[in-house]
PDB file of C-alpha atoms in Angstrom:
ATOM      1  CA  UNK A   1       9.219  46.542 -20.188  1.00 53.00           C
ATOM      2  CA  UNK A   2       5.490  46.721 -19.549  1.00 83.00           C
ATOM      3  CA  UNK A   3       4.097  43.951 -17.809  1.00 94.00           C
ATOM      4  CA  UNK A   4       0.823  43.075 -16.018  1.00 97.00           C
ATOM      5  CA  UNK A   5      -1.138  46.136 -14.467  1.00 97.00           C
ATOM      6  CA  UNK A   6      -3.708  46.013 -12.063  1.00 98.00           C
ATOM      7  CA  UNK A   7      -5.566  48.653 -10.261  1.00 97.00           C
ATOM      8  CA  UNK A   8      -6.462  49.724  -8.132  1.00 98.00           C
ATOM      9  CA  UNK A   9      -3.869  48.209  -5.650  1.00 97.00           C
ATOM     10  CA  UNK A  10      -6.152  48.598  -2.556  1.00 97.00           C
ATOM     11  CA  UNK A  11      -9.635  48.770  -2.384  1.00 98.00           C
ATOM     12  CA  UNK A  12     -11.769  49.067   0.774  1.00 98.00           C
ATOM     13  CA  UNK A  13     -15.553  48.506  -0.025  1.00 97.00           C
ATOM     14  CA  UNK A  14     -18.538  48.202   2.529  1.00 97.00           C
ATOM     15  CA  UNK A  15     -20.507  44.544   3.176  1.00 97.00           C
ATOM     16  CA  UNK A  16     -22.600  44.796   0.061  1.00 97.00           C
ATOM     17  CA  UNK A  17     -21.295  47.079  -2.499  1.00 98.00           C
ATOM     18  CA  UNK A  18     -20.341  46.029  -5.727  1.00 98.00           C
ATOM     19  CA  UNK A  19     -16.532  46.043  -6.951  1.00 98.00           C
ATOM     20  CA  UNK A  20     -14.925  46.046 -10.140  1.00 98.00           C
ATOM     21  CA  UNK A  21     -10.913  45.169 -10.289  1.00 98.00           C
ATOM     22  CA  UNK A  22      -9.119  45.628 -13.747  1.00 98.00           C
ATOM     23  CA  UNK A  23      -6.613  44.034 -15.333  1.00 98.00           C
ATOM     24  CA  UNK A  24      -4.560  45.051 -18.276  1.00 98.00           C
ATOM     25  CA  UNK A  25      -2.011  41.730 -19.739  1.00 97.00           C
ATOM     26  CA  UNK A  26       0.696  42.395 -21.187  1.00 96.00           C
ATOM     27  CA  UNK A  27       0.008  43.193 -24.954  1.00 95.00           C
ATOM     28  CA  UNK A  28      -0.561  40.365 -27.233  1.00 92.00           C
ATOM     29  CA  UNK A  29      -0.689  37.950 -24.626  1.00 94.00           C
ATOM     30  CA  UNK A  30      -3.822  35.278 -25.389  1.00 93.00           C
ATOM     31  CA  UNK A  31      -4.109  33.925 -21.930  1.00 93.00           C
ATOM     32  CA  UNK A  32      -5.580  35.778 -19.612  1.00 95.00           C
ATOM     33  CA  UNK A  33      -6.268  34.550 -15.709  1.00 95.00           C
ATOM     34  CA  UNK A  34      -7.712  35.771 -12.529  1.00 97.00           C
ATOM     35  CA  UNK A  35      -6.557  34.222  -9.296  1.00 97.00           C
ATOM     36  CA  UNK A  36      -7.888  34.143  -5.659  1.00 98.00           C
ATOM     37  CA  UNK A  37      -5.070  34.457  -2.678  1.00 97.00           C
ATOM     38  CA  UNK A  38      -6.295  34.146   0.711  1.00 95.00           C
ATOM     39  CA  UNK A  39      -3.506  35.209   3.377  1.00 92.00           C
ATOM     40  CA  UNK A  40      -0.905  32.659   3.799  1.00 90.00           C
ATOM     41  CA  UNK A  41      -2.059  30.534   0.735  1.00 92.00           C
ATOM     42  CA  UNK A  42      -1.501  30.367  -2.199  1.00 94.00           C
ATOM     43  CA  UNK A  43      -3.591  31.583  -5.837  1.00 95.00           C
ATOM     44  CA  UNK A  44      -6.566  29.767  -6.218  1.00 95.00           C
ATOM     45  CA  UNK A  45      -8.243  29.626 -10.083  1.00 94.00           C
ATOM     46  CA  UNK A  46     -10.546  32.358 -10.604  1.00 96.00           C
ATOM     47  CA  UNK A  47     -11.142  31.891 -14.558  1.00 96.00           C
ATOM     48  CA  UNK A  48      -9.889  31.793 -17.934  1.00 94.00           C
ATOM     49  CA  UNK A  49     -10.177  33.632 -20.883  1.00 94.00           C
ATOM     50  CA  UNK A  50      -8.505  32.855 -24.405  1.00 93.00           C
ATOM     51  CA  UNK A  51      -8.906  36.500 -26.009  1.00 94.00           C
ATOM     52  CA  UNK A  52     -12.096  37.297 -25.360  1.00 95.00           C
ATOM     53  CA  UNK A  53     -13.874  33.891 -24.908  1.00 94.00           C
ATOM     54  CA  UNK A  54     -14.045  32.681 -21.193  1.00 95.00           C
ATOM     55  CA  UNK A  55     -13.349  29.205 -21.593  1.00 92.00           C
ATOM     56  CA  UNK A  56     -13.463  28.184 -17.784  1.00 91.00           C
ATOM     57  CA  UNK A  57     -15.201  29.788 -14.942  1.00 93.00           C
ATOM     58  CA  UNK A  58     -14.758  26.884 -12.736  1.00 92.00           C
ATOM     59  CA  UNK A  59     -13.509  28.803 -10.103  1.00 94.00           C
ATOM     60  CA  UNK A  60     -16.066  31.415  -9.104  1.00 97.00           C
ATOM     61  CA  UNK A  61     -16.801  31.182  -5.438  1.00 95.00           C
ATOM     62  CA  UNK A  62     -21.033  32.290  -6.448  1.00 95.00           C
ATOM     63  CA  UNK A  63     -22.760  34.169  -9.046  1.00 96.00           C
ATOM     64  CA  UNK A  64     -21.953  37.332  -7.638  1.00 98.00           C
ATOM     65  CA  UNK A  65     -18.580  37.357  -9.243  1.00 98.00           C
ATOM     66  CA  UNK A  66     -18.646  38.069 -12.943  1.00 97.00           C
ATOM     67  CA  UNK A  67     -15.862  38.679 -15.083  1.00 98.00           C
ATOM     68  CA  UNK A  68     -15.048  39.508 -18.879  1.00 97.00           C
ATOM     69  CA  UNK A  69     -12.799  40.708 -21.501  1.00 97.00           C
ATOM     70  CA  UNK A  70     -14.645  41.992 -24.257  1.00 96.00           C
ATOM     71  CA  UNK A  71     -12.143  43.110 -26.841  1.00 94.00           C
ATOM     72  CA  UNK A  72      -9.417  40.441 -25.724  1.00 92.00           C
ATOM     73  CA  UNK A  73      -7.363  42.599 -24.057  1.00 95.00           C
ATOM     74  CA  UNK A  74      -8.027  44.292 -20.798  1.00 98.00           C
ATOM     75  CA  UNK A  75     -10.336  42.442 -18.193  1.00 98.00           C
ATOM     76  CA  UNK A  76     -12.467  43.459 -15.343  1.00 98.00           C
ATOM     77  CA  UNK A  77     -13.519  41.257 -12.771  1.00 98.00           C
ATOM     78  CA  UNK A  78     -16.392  42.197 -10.807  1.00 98.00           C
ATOM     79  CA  UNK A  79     -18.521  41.278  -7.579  1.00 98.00           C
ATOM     80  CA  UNK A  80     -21.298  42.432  -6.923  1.00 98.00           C
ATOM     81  CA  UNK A  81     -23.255  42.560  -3.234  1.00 98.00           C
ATOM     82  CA  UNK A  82     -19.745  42.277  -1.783  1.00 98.00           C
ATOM     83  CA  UNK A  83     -19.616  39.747   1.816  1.00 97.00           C
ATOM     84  CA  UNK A  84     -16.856  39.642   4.246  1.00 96.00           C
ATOM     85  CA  UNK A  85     -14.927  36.269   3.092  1.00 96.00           C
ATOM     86  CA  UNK A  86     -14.413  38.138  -0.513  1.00 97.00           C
ATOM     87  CA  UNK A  87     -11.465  39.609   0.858  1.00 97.00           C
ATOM     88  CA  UNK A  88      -8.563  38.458  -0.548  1.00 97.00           C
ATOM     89  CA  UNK A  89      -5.880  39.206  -3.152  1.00 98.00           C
ATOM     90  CA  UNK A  90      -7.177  39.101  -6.515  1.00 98.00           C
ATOM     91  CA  UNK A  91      -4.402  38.226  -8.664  1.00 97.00           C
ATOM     92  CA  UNK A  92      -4.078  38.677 -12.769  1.00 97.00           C
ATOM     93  CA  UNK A  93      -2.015  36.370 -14.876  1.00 96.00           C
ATOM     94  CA  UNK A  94      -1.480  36.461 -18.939  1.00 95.00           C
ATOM     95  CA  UNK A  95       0.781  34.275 -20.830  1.00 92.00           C
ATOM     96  CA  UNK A  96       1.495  34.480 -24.499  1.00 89.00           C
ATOM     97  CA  UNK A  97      -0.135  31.337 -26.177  1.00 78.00           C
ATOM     98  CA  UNK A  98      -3.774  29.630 -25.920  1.00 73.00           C
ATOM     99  CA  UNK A  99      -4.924  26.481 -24.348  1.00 68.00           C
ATOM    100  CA  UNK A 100      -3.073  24.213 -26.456  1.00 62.00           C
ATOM    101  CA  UNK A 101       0.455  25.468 -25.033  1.00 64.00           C
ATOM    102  CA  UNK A 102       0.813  24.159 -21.661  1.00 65.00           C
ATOM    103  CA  UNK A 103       4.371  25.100 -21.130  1.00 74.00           C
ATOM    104  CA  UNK A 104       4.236  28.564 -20.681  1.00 83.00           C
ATOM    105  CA  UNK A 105       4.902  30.790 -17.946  1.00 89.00           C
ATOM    106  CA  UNK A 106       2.258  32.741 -16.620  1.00 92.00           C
ATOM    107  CA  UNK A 107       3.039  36.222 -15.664  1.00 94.00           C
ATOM    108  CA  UNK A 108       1.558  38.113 -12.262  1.00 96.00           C
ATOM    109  CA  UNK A 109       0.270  41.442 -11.842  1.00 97.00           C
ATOM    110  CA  UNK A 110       0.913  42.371  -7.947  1.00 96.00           C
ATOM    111  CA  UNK A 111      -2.719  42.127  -7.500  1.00 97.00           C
ATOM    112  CA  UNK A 112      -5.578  44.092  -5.606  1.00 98.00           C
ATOM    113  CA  UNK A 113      -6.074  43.619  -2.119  1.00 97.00           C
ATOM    114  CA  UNK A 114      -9.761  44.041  -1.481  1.00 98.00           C
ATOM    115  CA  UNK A 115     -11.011  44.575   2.239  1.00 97.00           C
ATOM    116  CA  UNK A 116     -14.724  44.120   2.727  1.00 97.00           C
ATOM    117  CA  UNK A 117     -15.676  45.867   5.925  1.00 95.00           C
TER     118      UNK A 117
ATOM    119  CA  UNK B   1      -8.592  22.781  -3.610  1.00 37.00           C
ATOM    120  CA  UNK B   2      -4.391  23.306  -3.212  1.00 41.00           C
ATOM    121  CA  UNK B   3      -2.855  20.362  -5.599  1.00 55.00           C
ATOM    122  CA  UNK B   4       0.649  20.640  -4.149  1.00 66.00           C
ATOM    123  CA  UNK B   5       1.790  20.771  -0.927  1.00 76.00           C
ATOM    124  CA  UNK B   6       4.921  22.594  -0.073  1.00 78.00           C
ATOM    125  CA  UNK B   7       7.433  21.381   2.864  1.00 80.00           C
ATOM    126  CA  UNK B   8       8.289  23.177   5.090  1.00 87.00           C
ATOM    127  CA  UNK B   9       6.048  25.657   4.958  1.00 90.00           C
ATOM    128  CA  UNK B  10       8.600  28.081   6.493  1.00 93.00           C
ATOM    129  CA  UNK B  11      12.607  28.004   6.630  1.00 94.00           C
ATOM    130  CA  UNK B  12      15.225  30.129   7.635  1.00 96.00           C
ATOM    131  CA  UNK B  13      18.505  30.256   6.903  1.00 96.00           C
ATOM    132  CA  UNK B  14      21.769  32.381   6.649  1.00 97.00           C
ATOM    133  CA  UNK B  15      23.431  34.047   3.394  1.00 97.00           C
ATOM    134  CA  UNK B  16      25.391  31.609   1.627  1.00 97.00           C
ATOM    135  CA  UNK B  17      23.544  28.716   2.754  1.00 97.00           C
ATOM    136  CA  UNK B  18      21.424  26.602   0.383  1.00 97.00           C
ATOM    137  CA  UNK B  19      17.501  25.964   0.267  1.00 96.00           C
ATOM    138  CA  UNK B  20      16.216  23.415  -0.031  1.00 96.00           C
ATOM    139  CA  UNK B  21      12.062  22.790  -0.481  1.00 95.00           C
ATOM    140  CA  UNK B  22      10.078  20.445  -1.830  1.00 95.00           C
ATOM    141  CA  UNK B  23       6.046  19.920  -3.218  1.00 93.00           C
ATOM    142  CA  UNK B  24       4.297  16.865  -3.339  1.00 93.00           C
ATOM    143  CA  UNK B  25       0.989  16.540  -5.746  1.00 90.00           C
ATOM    144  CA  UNK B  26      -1.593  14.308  -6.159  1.00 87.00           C
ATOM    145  CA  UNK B  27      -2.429  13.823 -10.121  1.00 83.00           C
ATOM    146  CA  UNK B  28      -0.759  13.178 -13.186  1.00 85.00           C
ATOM    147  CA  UNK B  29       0.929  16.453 -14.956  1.00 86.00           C
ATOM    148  CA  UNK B  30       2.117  17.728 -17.836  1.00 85.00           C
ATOM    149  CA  UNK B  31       4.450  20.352 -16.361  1.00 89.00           C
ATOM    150  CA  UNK B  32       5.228  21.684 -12.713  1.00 92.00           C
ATOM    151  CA  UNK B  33       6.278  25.228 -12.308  1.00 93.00           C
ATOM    152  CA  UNK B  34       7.729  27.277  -9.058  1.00 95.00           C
ATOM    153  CA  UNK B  35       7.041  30.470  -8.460  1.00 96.00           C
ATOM    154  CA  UNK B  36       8.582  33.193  -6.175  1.00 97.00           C
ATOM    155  CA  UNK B  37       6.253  35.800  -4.303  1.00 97.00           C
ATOM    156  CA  UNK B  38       7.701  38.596  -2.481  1.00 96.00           C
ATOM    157  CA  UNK B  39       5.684  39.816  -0.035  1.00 94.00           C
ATOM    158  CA  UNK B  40       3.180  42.496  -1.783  1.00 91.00           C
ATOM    159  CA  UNK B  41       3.743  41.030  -4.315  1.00 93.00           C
ATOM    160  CA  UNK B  42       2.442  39.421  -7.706  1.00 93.00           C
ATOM    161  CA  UNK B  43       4.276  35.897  -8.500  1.00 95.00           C
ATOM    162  CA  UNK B  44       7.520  35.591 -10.679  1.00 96.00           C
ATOM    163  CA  UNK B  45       8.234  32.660 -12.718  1.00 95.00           C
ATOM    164  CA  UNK B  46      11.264  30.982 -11.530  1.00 96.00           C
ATOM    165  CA  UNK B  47      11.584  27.568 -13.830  1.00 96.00           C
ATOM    166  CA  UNK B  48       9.453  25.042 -15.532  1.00 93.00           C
ATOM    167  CA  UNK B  49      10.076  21.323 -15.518  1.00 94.00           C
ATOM    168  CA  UNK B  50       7.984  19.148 -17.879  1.00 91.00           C
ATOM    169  CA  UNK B  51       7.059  15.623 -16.924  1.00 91.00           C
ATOM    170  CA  UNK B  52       9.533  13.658 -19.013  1.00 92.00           C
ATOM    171  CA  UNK B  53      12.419  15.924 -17.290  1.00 95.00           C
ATOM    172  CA  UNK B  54      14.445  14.825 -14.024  1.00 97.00           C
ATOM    173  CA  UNK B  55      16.426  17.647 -13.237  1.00 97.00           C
ATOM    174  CA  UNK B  56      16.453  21.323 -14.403  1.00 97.00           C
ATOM    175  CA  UNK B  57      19.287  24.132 -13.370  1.00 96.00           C
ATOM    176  CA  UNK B  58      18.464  28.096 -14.121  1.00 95.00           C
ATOM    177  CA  UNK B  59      21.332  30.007 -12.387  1.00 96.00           C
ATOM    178  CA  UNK B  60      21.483  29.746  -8.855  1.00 97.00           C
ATOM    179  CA  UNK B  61      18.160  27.222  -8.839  1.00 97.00           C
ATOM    180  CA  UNK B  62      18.183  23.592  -9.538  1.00 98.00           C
ATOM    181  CA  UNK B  63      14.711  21.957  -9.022  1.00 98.00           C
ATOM    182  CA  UNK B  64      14.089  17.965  -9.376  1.00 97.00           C
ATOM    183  CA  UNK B  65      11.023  16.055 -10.496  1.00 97.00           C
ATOM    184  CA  UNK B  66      10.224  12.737  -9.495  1.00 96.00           C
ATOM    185  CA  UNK B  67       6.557  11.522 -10.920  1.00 93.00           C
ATOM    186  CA  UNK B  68       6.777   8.083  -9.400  1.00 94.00           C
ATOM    187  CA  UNK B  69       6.869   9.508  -6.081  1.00 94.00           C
ATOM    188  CA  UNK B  70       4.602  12.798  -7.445  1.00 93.00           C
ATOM    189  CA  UNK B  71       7.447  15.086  -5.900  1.00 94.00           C
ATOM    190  CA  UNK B  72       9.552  17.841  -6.752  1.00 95.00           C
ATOM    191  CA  UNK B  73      12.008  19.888  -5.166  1.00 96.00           C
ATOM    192  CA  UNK B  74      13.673  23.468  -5.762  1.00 97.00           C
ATOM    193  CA  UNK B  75      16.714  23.924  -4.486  1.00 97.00           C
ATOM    194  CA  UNK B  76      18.772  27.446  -4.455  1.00 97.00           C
ATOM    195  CA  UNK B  77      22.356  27.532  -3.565  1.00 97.00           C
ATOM    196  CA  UNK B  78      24.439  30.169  -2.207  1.00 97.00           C
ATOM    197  CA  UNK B  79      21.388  31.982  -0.916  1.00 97.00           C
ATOM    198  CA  UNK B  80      21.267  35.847  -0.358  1.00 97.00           C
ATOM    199  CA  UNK B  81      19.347  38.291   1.662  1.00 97.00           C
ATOM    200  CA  UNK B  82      17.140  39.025  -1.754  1.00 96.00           C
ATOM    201  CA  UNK B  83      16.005  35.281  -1.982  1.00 97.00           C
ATOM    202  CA  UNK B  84      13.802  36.485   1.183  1.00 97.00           C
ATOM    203  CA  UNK B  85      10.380  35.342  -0.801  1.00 97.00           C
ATOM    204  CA  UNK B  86       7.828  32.441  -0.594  1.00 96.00           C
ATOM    205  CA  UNK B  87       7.913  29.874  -3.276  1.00 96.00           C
ATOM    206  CA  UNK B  88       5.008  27.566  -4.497  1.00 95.00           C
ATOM    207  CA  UNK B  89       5.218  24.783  -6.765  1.00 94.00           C
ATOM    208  CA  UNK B  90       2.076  25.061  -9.192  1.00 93.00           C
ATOM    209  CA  UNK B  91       1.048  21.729 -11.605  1.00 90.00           C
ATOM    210  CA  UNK B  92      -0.999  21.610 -14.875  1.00 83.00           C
ATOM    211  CA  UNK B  93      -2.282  19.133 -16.728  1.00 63.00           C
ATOM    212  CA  UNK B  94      -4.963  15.997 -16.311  1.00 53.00           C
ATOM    213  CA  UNK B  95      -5.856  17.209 -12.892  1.00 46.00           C
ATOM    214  CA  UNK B  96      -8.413  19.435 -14.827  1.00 46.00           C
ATOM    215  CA  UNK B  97     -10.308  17.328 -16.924  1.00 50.00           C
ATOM    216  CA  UNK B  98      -7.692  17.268 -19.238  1.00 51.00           C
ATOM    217  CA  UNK B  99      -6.918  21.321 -19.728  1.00 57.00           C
ATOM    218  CA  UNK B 100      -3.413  21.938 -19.492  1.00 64.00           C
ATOM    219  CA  UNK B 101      -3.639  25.756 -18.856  1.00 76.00           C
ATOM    220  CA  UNK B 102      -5.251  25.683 -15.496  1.00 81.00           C
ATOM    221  CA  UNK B 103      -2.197  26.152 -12.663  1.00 87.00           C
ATOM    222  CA  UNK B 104      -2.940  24.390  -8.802  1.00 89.00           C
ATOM    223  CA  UNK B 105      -0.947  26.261  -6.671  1.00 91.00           C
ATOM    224  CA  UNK B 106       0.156  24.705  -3.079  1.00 89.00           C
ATOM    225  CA  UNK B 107       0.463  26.727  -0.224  1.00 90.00           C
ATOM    226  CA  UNK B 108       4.059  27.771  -0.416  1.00 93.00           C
ATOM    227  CA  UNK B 109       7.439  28.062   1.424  1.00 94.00           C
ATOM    228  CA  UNK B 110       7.900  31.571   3.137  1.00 95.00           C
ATOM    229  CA  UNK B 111      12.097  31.360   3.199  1.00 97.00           C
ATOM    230  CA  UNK B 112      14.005  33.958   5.447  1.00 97.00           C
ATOM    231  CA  UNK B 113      17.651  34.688   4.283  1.00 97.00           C
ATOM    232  CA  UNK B 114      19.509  35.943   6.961  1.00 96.00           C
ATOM    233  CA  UNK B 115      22.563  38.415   6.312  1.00 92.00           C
TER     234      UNK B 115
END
């Protein structure tokens, strides 16, 4: 069955160009999450959207990362005036109910890697 | 800020033989999860335990939860060559202001299954 997509799977951008990572969930899923992994951790919170309300953005490193999900389905994160300690894994997560259910299982694209040269 | 802590951080071992790793948290939670991530990999939901739960078995996997001592453990048995992963424990719940959706990952468990 279809599950999380990401793309692209690699990206390779120069010190201050702007990115955009997408992320299509798998279909009716409410939750939708983006994750940070830094090599040999693990995910960090990004943010949180419940269809297409952003109800946490805690996690942002700055201002230069922005992300949405305007018609509650697929979501772009993007970062603009890209620096060296952006690289990472950026990981997307969706899970099937809102907020209010807290025992669900969140389900993992296989992320971008994004090198900032 | 990692929330769980996973011991040892790496562990190898030979088919057949049984893992055994454990995570240690900080705050009160509603539910702790482990995840496997092979390498290249997204993460893939392994099991669930909820706060009121001691013990949970799925297949091969048995994991523990002790909230006196804020500790869990995930143990596999009978290990094979395809277990070759890392596994983090992630927690929800009051650590975040009181939103139960928001998963703390620790740092994770790279295991090696020899064959």
């Amino acid at each position: 069955g279809a599950g999380v997509s990401q793309s692209p799977r690699y990206k390779v951008a120069k010190r201050g160009q702007d990115v955009a990572l997408r992320c299509d969930p798998i279909s009716g899923h409410v939750s939708l999450f983006w994750y940070q992994q830094a090599l040999g951790q693990g995910p960090e919170f990004l943010t949180y959207f419940q269809n297409e309300a952003q109800l946490d953005k805690s996690g942002l490193p700055s201002d230069r990362f922005f992300a949405e999900r305007p018609e509650g389905s697929v979501s772009t994160l993007k970062i603009q005036r890209t620096q060296q300690e952006d690289s990472a894994v950026y990981l997307c997560a969706s899970s099937l109910g809102g907020q209010a259910y807290s025992n669900q299982p969140q389900h993992f694209g296989d992320g971008t890697r994004l090198s900032i040269l | 800020s990692q929330q769980g802590e996973e011991d040892p951080q790496a562990l190898s071992i030979q088919e057949g033989e049984n893992a055994t790793m454990n995570c240690s948290y900080k705050t009160s939670i509603n539910n702790l999860q482990w995840y496997r991530q092979n390498s290249g990999r997204g993460l893939v939901h392994l099991i669930l335990i909820r706060s009121n739960e001691r013990e949970k078995h799925s297949g091969r996997l048995r994991v523990t939860l002790d909230t006196s001592k804020k500790s869990s453990s995930l143990l596999i048995t009978a290990s094979r060559a395809a277990d070759t992963a890392s596994y983090f424990c992630a927690t929800d719940g009051f650590n975040s202001g009181g939103s139960n959706y928001k998963l703390t990952f620790g740092k994770g468990t790279l295991l090696t299954v020899n064959p």
